[in-house]
């Protein structure tokens, strides 16, 4: 469960509360203290009325490092999002608003970090994950910020 929003120069998107389902698997040689994982998943969220389509698909590559039960993870994320819609502010018509809307596409790139992830046997718990990115249609036009409040996982 987390929070997701976009912010451009003049206006933000609505804030979304998102739920995520994801799968990651190790790639290459794992050691007791590090691994490389690749995976992907889907996110959905509320309020649905504030977005084009309240659904997002993504892929992630994570480099992890373990010290006892603590397992920090970080890496890039690419995805397609229906949450990329800026808020309508009741101001006189402004050409800049239309220009911002045109430059905010569904594809995005982000950097994801999970500094507070812990593994206990086959179970994992993570808090305060952070993903910062931008729309690929016009990079830098809008900031994409996703804060993961809590994530629970099971190794299959």
Short mmCIF file of C-alpha atoms in Angstrom, two decimals:
data_model
loop_
_atom_site.label_atom_id
_atom_site.label_comp_id
_atom_site.label_asym_id
_atom_site.label_seq_id
_atom_site.Cartn_x
_atom_site.Cartn_y
_atom_site.Cartn_z
CA UNK A 1 0.00 0.00 0.00
CA UNK A 2 1.31 3.43 -0.88
CA UNK A 3 0.73 6.93 -2.15
CA UNK A 4 1.30 8.13 -5.74
CA UNK A 5 1.20 11.60 -7.32
CA UNK A 6 2.52 13.64 -10.24
CA UNK A 7 3.65 17.27 -9.93
CA UNK A 8 4.32 19.63 -12.82
CA UNK A 9 5.53 23.21 -12.83
CA UNK A 10 2.10 24.76 -12.17
CA UNK A 11 -0.16 22.04 -10.78
CA UNK A 12 -0.22 18.58 -9.20
CA UNK A 13 -2.24 15.48 -9.91
CA UNK A 14 -4.72 14.15 -7.42
CA UNK A 15 -3.09 12.04 -4.72
CA UNK A 16 -3.76 8.32 -5.14
CA UNK A 17 -3.74 5.55 -2.55
CA UNK A 18 -2.39 2.53 -4.43
CA UNK A 19 -2.29 -1.22 -3.90
CA UNK A 20 0.30 -3.35 -5.68
CA UNK A 21 0.77 -6.98 -6.66
CA UNK A 22 4.29 -7.85 -7.84
CA UNK A 23 6.59 -10.80 -8.54
CA UNK A 24 10.42 -10.75 -8.49
CA UNK A 25 12.87 -13.55 -9.15
CA UNK A 26 16.65 -13.80 -8.71
CA UNK A 27 18.83 -13.56 -11.82
CA UNK A 28 22.36 -14.92 -11.96
CA UNK A 29 24.52 -16.02 -9.06
CA UNK A 30 23.19 -15.14 -5.60
CA UNK A 31 25.44 -14.80 -2.58
CA UNK A 32 24.41 -14.72 1.08
CA UNK A 33 24.77 -10.92 1.09
CA UNK A 34 23.68 -9.73 -2.40
CA UNK A 35 21.51 -10.61 -5.40
CA UNK A 36 20.07 -9.21 -8.60
CA UNK A 37 16.32 -9.54 -9.14
CA UNK A 38 13.99 -8.77 -12.01
CA UNK A 39 10.23 -8.58 -11.76
CA UNK A 40 7.09 -6.70 -12.45
CA UNK A 41 3.60 -6.07 -11.28
CA UNK A 42 0.37 -4.13 -11.35
CA UNK A 43 -0.89 -1.20 -9.27
CA UNK A 44 -4.39 0.12 -8.87
CA UNK A 45 -5.69 2.93 -6.71
CA UNK A 46 -8.27 5.40 -5.55
CA UNK A 47 -9.73 7.91 -6.30
CA UNK A 48 -10.42 6.34 -9.69
CA UNK A 49 -12.37 9.39 -10.94
CA UNK A 50 -9.21 11.52 -10.84
CA UNK A 51 -7.28 9.41 -13.40
CA UNK A 52 -7.67 8.23 -16.97
CA UNK A 53 -7.53 4.54 -16.01
CA UNK A 54 -6.62 3.64 -12.41
CA UNK A 55 -4.18 0.90 -13.42
CA UNK A 56 -0.43 0.73 -13.84
CA UNK A 57 1.91 -2.01 -15.09
CA UNK A 58 5.64 -1.96 -14.37
CA UNK A 59 8.91 -3.88 -14.54
CA UNK A 60 11.76 -3.48 -12.04
CA UNK A 61 15.38 -4.50 -11.73
CA UNK A 62 16.59 -4.60 -8.13
CA UNK A 63 20.07 -4.95 -6.70
CA UNK A 64 19.77 -6.16 -3.11
CA UNK A 65 22.24 -6.25 -0.24
CA UNK A 66 21.68 -8.28 2.94
CA UNK A 67 23.03 -7.92 6.45
CA UNK A 68 21.26 -10.38 8.73
CA UNK A 69 17.50 -9.88 8.28
CA UNK A 70 17.96 -6.37 6.78
CA UNK A 71 17.80 -6.44 2.97
CA UNK A 72 18.05 -3.09 1.20
CA UNK A 73 17.02 -2.95 -2.49
CA UNK A 74 17.35 -0.32 -5.23
CA UNK A 75 17.08 -0.11 -9.01
CA UNK A 76 15.27 1.23 -12.07
CA UNK A 77 11.57 0.86 -12.85
CA UNK A 78 9.78 1.28 -16.19
CA UNK A 79 6.04 1.28 -16.61
CA UNK A 80 2.81 2.36 -18.23
CA UNK A 81 0.48 4.35 -16.01
CA UNK A 82 -3.11 5.51 -16.15
CA UNK A 83 -2.51 7.78 -13.14
CA UNK A 84 -0.71 10.50 -15.13
CA UNK A 85 -3.41 13.16 -15.19
CA UNK A 86 -2.91 16.60 -13.70
CA UNK A 87 -5.60 18.29 -11.61
CA UNK A 88 -7.96 20.82 -13.17
CA UNK A 89 -7.61 24.10 -11.34
CA UNK A 90 -10.58 26.49 -11.65
CA UNK A 91 -8.64 29.39 -13.16
CA UNK A 92 -9.17 31.27 -16.42
CA UNK A 93 -8.13 29.23 -19.48
CA UNK A 94 -4.38 29.05 -19.76
CA UNK A 95 -2.38 27.72 -22.71
CA UNK A 96 0.26 26.42 -20.31
CA UNK A 97 -2.23 23.93 -18.80
CA UNK A 98 -2.91 22.41 -22.24
CA UNK A 99 0.82 22.23 -22.98
CA UNK A 100 1.46 20.42 -19.67
CA UNK A 101 -1.33 17.92 -20.39
CA UNK A 102 0.07 17.16 -23.87
CA UNK A 103 3.54 16.41 -22.49
CA UNK A 104 2.42 13.98 -19.79
CA UNK A 105 2.29 10.52 -21.42
CA UNK A 106 1.53 7.10 -19.94
CA UNK A 107 5.10 5.70 -20.09
CA UNK A 108 7.43 6.57 -17.22
CA UNK A 109 10.89 5.80 -15.86
CA UNK A 110 11.75 5.90 -12.17
CA UNK A 111 14.39 4.94 -9.62
CA UNK A 112 13.06 2.75 -6.81
CA UNK A 113 14.66 2.32 -3.36
CA UNK A 114 13.60 0.16 -0.41
CA UNK A 115 15.95 1.01 2.48
CA UNK A 116 13.77 -0.52 5.24
CA UNK A 117 13.14 -4.05 3.97
CA UNK A 118 13.56 -7.04 6.28
CA UNK A 119 13.52 -10.78 5.48
CA UNK A 120 12.45 -13.42 7.97
CA UNK A 121 12.74 -16.92 6.45
CA UNK A 122 10.34 -16.83 3.48
CA UNK A 123 8.52 -13.66 4.58
CA UNK A 124 9.53 -10.05 3.98
CA UNK A 125 8.25 -6.72 5.22
CA UNK A 126 9.18 -3.28 3.91
CA UNK A 127 8.26 0.25 4.91
CA UNK A 128 8.81 3.70 3.42
CA UNK A 129 9.90 2.65 -0.06
CA UNK A 130 10.49 5.54 -2.46
CA UNK A 131 10.22 5.76 -6.24
CA UNK A 132 11.06 9.01 -8.05
CA UNK A 133 10.61 9.37 -11.80
CA UNK A 134 9.29 11.26 -14.78
CA UNK A 135 7.12 10.78 -17.85
CA UNK A 136 9.03 9.46 -20.87
CA UNK A 137 6.94 11.53 -23.33
CA UNK A 138 8.78 14.66 -22.20
CA UNK A 139 11.27 13.90 -19.41
CA UNK A 140 11.36 16.52 -16.69
CA UNK A 141 7.93 17.95 -17.44
CA UNK A 142 6.40 16.34 -14.37
CA UNK A 143 7.82 14.64 -11.29
CA UNK A 144 6.36 11.22 -10.43
CA UNK A 145 6.56 10.37 -6.73
CA UNK A 146 5.50 7.02 -5.25
CA UNK A 147 5.92 6.40 -1.53
CA UNK A 148 5.35 2.80 -0.45
CA UNK A 149 4.04 2.84 3.09
CA UNK A 150 3.96 -0.90 3.73
CA UNK A 151 4.77 -4.01 1.67
CA UNK A 152 4.39 -7.61 2.75
CA UNK A 153 5.94 -10.43 0.73
CA UNK A 154 6.28 -14.19 0.58
CA UNK A 155 9.04 -16.11 -1.20
CA UNK A 156 7.61 -18.97 -3.25
#
